[in-house]
Every structure is written in structure tokens, then in C-alpha cells.
């Protein structure tokens, strides 16, 4: 594994501690590497309405975008599951939007890791290129 992917896992593991997940009890952390070299982190934030919940991956990317970063070159996701947690469908679309075909590193708290390319996770993705007709 690349040093940067290990750093992303460490950052995602740390920010997972901030997860606000009183309804599901399912805590997730994510860390995305901006093309400015900065690591942007996010945790899941739930709501009593359930439906307004925001995932860790989108919070990490949206934090970077809010700081002016439009591209990210890698992302890591950490949850406490034996079978490694992949990004949900909505997050896959947003990761594709701002990261493209990047490696997605998934990890748990026991150090188990796996990496998948975004093009595997979201084949035949819709993106802005289709808007140009
Ligand atoms: N969740 C994430 O933050 N990322 C994922 O990839 C999967 C799901 C959150 C949303 C919700 O707060 C909880 O996990 C259970 O779905």
C-alpha cells in the first residue's frame, strides 16, 4: 500500500470518532486527498429525520470543495465491519464527480484493507460529459 493511502486511512479512522450516528450506531470516517495536497476528512452526520443523514464520504469531499478544491486524487473509508464497507450509491456518484477513476481504499479497525477503482464501483457512470450532448 502507498504511504498516502495509509495516511488517508489514519485520517479517516481519527475523524470517525466524530461521527454523529445515534440512530444507526454505524460510525464511518472518510478522508480524501485534494489536488492541493491537503487531506480533507469527514464523518457521517445523522438526523432525527433519518433522511437528512449525510455520509462521511460526501462530507469529506464537500469540505474540500468548500475550501476551493475541485479535484481529489484518492479517498479512504473506515468503518468497524469485518466485510469492508464500500461507499453507498449516492457517494459513488459524488466521488466520480470530484475524483473520477481514483483508488478507493476501504479499511476496518483491525487493519484489514482493500482497494477498488471507482470505475469498478460505478461502471458506465453518468457525468458532465453527457450534458454536452
Ligand atoms: N454511511 C456512510 O457514512 N458512508 C457509507 O459509505 C455507508 C453509510 C452512514 C450513513 C448512516 O449514517 C450510517 O452509515 C448507516 O447507513
PDB file of C-alpha atoms and ligand atoms in Angstrom:
ATOM      1  CA  UNK A   1       0.000   0.000   0.000  1.00  0.00           C
ATOM      2  CA  UNK A   2       1.206   3.537  -0.781  1.00  0.00           C
ATOM      3  CA  UNK A   3       2.194   5.770   2.139  1.00  0.00           C
ATOM      4  CA  UNK A   4      -0.535   8.216   1.170  1.00  0.00           C
ATOM      5  CA  UNK A   5      -3.242   5.549   1.346  1.00  0.00           C
ATOM      6  CA  UNK A   6      -2.038   4.634   4.832  1.00  0.00           C
ATOM      7  CA  UNK A   7      -2.205   8.324   5.788  1.00  0.00           C
ATOM      8  CA  UNK A   8      -5.736   8.553   4.423  1.00  0.00           C
ATOM      9  CA  UNK A   9      -6.762   5.511   6.470  1.00  0.00           C
ATOM     10  CA  UNK A  10      -5.279   7.067   9.616  1.00  0.00           C
ATOM     11  CA  UNK A  11      -7.093  10.352   8.972  1.00  0.00           C
ATOM     12  CA  UNK A  12     -10.391   8.554   8.277  1.00  0.00           C
ATOM     13  CA  UNK A  13     -10.005   6.441  11.423  1.00  0.00           C
ATOM     14  CA  UNK A  14      -9.424   9.556  13.520  1.00  0.00           C
ATOM     15  CA  UNK A  15     -12.337  11.577  12.131  1.00  0.00           C
ATOM     16  CA  UNK A  16     -14.658   8.566  12.518  1.00  0.00           C
ATOM     17  CA  UNK A  17     -14.522   9.336  16.260  1.00  0.00           C
ATOM     18  CA  UNK A  18     -16.567  12.461  15.491  1.00  0.00           C
ATOM     19  CA  UNK A  19     -19.351  10.546  13.753  1.00  0.00           C
ATOM     20  CA  UNK A  20     -22.811  11.632  14.878  1.00  0.00           C
ATOM     21  CA  UNK A  21     -24.644   8.335  14.493  1.00  0.00           C
ATOM     22  CA  UNK A  22     -27.011   7.911  17.460  1.00  0.00           C
ATOM     23  CA  UNK A  23     -29.745   6.343  15.305  1.00  0.00           C
ATOM     24  CA  UNK A  24     -27.820   3.713  13.354  1.00  0.00           C
ATOM     25  CA  UNK A  25     -24.863   3.302  15.684  1.00  0.00           C
ATOM     26  CA  UNK A  26     -22.848   2.861  12.463  1.00  0.00           C
ATOM     27  CA  UNK A  27     -19.838   5.165  12.538  1.00  0.00           C
ATOM     28  CA  UNK A  28     -17.938   5.974   9.373  1.00  0.00           C
ATOM     29  CA  UNK A  29     -14.888   8.113   8.619  1.00  0.00           C
ATOM     30  CA  UNK A  30     -13.560   9.206   5.236  1.00  0.00           C
ATOM     31  CA  UNK A  31     -10.518  11.088   4.008  1.00  0.00           C
ATOM     32  CA  UNK A  32      -9.962  12.468   0.511  1.00  0.00           C
ATOM     33  CA  UNK A  33      -6.661  13.770  -0.853  1.00  0.00           C
ATOM     34  CA  UNK A  34      -7.158  17.131  -2.562  1.00  0.00           C
ATOM     35  CA  UNK A  35      -5.033  18.090  -5.554  1.00  0.00           C
ATOM     36  CA  UNK A  36      -3.664  20.844  -3.302  1.00  0.00           C
ATOM     37  CA  UNK A  37      -2.010  18.077  -1.265  1.00  0.00           C
ATOM     38  CA  UNK A  38      -4.300  18.571   1.729  1.00  0.00           C
ATOM     39  CA  UNK A  39      -6.298  15.706   3.250  1.00  0.00           C
ATOM     40  CA  UNK A  40      -9.975  16.564   3.766  1.00  0.00           C
ATOM     41  CA  UNK A  41     -11.842  14.439   6.279  1.00  0.00           C
ATOM     42  CA  UNK A  42     -15.489  13.782   7.050  1.00  0.00           C
ATOM     43  CA  UNK A  43     -17.659  11.614   9.275  1.00  0.00           C
ATOM     44  CA  UNK A  44     -21.306  10.638   8.914  1.00  0.00           C
ATOM     45  CA  UNK A  45     -23.791  13.045  10.472  1.00  0.00           C
ATOM     46  CA  UNK A  46     -27.293  11.739  11.139  1.00  0.00           C
ATOM     47  CA  UNK A  47     -30.589  13.498  11.784  1.00  0.00           C
ATOM     48  CA  UNK A  48     -33.675  12.525  13.775  1.00  0.00           C
ATOM     49  CA  UNK A  49     -35.480  12.753  10.461  1.00  0.00           C
ATOM     50  CA  UNK A  50     -33.187   9.931   9.246  1.00  0.00           C
ATOM     51  CA  UNK A  51     -33.470  11.042   5.612  1.00  0.00           C
ATOM     52  CA  UNK A  52     -31.277  14.091   6.087  1.00  0.00           C
ATOM     53  CA  UNK A  53     -28.312  11.973   7.104  1.00  0.00           C
ATOM     54  CA  UNK A  54     -25.055  12.802   5.319  1.00  0.00           C
ATOM     55  CA  UNK A  55     -22.399  10.172   4.690  1.00  0.00           C
ATOM     56  CA  UNK A  56     -18.758  10.504   5.680  1.00  0.00           C
ATOM     57  CA  UNK A  57     -17.502  10.415   2.087  1.00  0.00           C
ATOM     58  CA  UNK A  58     -19.657  13.287   0.899  1.00  0.00           C
ATOM     59  CA  UNK A  59     -18.846  15.349   3.986  1.00  0.00           C
ATOM     60  CA  UNK A  60     -15.123  14.902   3.303  1.00  0.00           C
ATOM     61  CA  UNK A  61     -15.424  15.887  -0.368  1.00  0.00           C
ATOM     62  CA  UNK A  62     -17.812  18.768   0.284  1.00  0.00           C
ATOM     63  CA  UNK A  63     -15.465  20.149   2.942  1.00  0.00           C
ATOM     64  CA  UNK A  64     -12.690  20.259   0.345  1.00  0.00           C
ATOM     65  CA  UNK A  65     -14.914  21.776  -2.323  1.00  0.00           C
ATOM     66  CA  UNK A  66     -15.986  24.427   0.183  1.00  0.00           C
ATOM     67  CA  UNK A  67     -12.321  25.312   0.616  1.00  0.00           C
ATOM     68  CA  UNK A  68     -11.891  25.728  -3.138  1.00  0.00           C
ATOM     69  CA  UNK A  69     -10.623  22.259  -4.119  1.00  0.00           C
ATOM     70  CA  UNK A  70     -12.335  20.750  -7.161  1.00  0.00           C
ATOM     71  CA  UNK A  71     -10.304  17.551  -7.663  1.00  0.00           C
ATOM     72  CA  UNK A  72      -9.271  14.767  -5.335  1.00  0.00           C
ATOM     73  CA  UNK A  73      -6.860  12.005  -6.240  1.00  0.00           C
ATOM     74  CA  UNK A  74      -7.628   9.280  -3.681  1.00  0.00           C
ATOM     75  CA  UNK A  75     -10.118   8.502  -0.919  1.00  0.00           C
ATOM     76  CA  UNK A  76     -10.250   6.150   2.069  1.00  0.00           C
ATOM     77  CA  UNK A  77     -13.269   4.923   4.030  1.00  0.00           C
ATOM     78  CA  UNK A  78     -13.137   3.378   7.511  1.00  0.00           C
ATOM     79  CA  UNK A  79     -15.915   1.560   9.369  1.00  0.00           C
ATOM     80  CA  UNK A  80     -15.991  -1.126  12.065  1.00  0.00           C
ATOM     81  CA  UNK A  81     -17.111  -4.012   9.853  1.00  0.00           C
ATOM     82  CA  UNK A  82     -15.457  -7.369   9.093  1.00  0.00           C
ATOM     83  CA  UNK A  83     -16.624  -7.154   5.497  1.00  0.00           C
ATOM     84  CA  UNK A  84     -15.146  -3.829   4.426  1.00  0.00           C
ATOM     85  CA  UNK A  85     -17.658  -1.017   3.946  1.00  0.00           C
ATOM     86  CA  UNK A  86     -17.835   0.369   0.410  1.00  0.00           C
ATOM     87  CA  UNK A  87     -19.295   3.790  -0.465  1.00  0.00           C
ATOM     88  CA  UNK A  88     -23.075   3.934  -0.902  1.00  0.00           C
ATOM     89  CA  UNK A  89     -24.593   4.653  -4.309  1.00  0.00           C
ATOM     90  CA  UNK A  90     -25.030   8.379  -3.724  1.00  0.00           C
ATOM     91  CA  UNK A  91     -21.432   8.728  -2.565  1.00  0.00           C
ATOM     92  CA  UNK A  92     -20.177   6.784  -5.591  1.00  0.00           C
ATOM     93  CA  UNK A  93     -21.771   9.395  -7.842  1.00  0.00           C
ATOM     94  CA  UNK A  94     -20.219  12.273  -5.896  1.00  0.00           C
ATOM     95  CA  UNK A  95     -16.813  10.579  -5.728  1.00  0.00           C
ATOM     96  CA  UNK A  96     -16.973  10.165  -9.508  1.00  0.00           C
ATOM     97  CA  UNK A  97     -17.884  13.842  -9.933  1.00  0.00           C
ATOM     98  CA  UNK A  98     -14.934  15.201  -7.975  1.00  0.00           C
ATOM     99  CA  UNK A  99     -12.382  12.374  -8.102  1.00  0.00           C
ATOM    100  CA  UNK A 100     -13.021  10.402 -11.280  1.00  0.00           C
ATOM    101  CA  UNK A 101     -11.423   6.983 -11.606  1.00  0.00           C
ATOM    102  CA  UNK A 102      -9.412   7.049  -8.368  1.00  0.00           C
ATOM    103  CA  UNK A 103      -8.458   4.251  -5.993  1.00  0.00           C
ATOM    104  CA  UNK A 104     -10.929   3.829  -3.127  1.00  0.00           C
ATOM    105  CA  UNK A 105      -9.288   2.306  -0.067  1.00  0.00           C
ATOM    106  CA  UNK A 106     -11.598   0.587   2.390  1.00  0.00           C
ATOM    107  CA  UNK A 107     -10.432  -0.352   5.869  1.00  0.00           C
ATOM    108  CA  UNK A 108     -11.696  -1.526   9.230  1.00  0.00           C
ATOM    109  CA  UNK A 109     -10.415  -1.004  12.772  1.00  0.00           C
ATOM    110  CA  UNK A 110      -8.441  -4.270  12.702  1.00  0.00           C
ATOM    111  CA  UNK A 111      -6.227  -3.094   9.872  1.00  0.00           C
ATOM    112  CA  UNK A 112      -7.932  -5.101   7.131  1.00  0.00           C
ATOM    113  CA  UNK A 113      -7.783  -3.127   3.888  1.00  0.00           C
ATOM    114  CA  UNK A 114      -8.796  -3.441   0.272  1.00  0.00           C
ATOM    115  CA  UNK A 115      -8.682  -1.064  -2.673  1.00  0.00           C
ATOM    116  CA  UNK A 116     -11.084  -0.779  -5.618  1.00  0.00           C
ATOM    117  CA  UNK A 117     -11.027   1.609  -8.554  1.00  0.00           C
ATOM    118  CA  UNK A 118     -14.011   3.919  -8.915  1.00  0.00           C
ATOM    119  CA  UNK A 119     -14.608   2.575 -12.443  1.00  0.00           C
ATOM    120  CA  UNK A 120     -15.233  -0.839 -10.857  1.00  0.00           C
ATOM    121  CA  UNK A 121     -17.564   0.605  -8.229  1.00  0.00           C
ATOM    122  CA  UNK A 122     -19.508   2.788 -10.677  1.00  0.00           C
ATOM    123  CA  UNK A 123     -19.318   1.348 -14.205  1.00  0.00           C
ATOM    124  CA  UNK A 124     -20.834   3.338 -17.083  1.00  0.00           C
ATOM    125  CA  UNK A 125     -21.120   6.368 -14.823  1.00  0.00           C
ATOM    126  CA  UNK A 126     -23.180   9.393 -15.758  1.00  0.00           C
ATOM    127  CA  UNK A 127     -21.173  12.601 -15.613  1.00  0.00           C
ATOM    128  CA  UNK A 128     -20.898  16.088 -17.103  1.00  0.00           C
ATOM    129  CA  UNK A 129     -19.643  14.743 -20.440  1.00  0.00           C
ATOM    130  CA  UNK A 130     -23.193  13.617 -21.238  1.00  0.00           C
ATOM    131  CA  UNK A 131     -24.501  17.143 -20.763  1.00  0.00           C
ATOM    132  CA  UNK A 132     -22.520  18.292 -23.805  1.00  0.00           C
ATOM    133  CA  UNK A 133     -24.729  16.027 -25.979  1.00  0.00           C
TER     134      UNK A 133
HETATM  135  N1  LIG B   1     -22.754   5.693   5.826  1.00  0.00           N
HETATM  136  C1  LIG B   1     -21.655   6.423   5.468  1.00  0.00           C
HETATM  137  O1  LIG B   1     -21.337   7.446   6.083  1.00  0.00           O
HETATM  138  N2  LIG B   1     -20.929   6.006   4.411  1.00  0.00           N
HETATM  139  C2  LIG B   1     -21.141   4.827   3.740  1.00  0.00           C
HETATM  140  O2  LIG B   1     -20.433   4.514   2.811  1.00  0.00           O
HETATM  141  C3  LIG B   1     -22.238   3.952   4.139  1.00  0.00           C
HETATM  142  C4  LIG B   1     -23.207   4.543   5.097  1.00  0.00           C
HETATM  143  C5  LIG B   1     -23.510   6.113   7.013  1.00  0.00           C
HETATM  144  C6  LIG B   1     -24.836   6.722   6.745  1.00  0.00           C
HETATM  145  C7  LIG B   1     -25.552   6.427   8.046  1.00  0.00           C
HETATM  146  O3  LIG B   1     -25.247   7.435   8.996  1.00  0.00           O
HETATM  147  C8  LIG B   1     -24.959   5.132   8.522  1.00  0.00           C
HETATM  148  O4  LIG B   1     -23.742   4.980   7.822  1.00  0.00           O
HETATM  149  C9  LIG B   1     -25.819   3.918   8.284  1.00  0.00           C
HETATM  150  O5  LIG B   1     -26.229   3.846   6.968  1.00  0.00           O
END
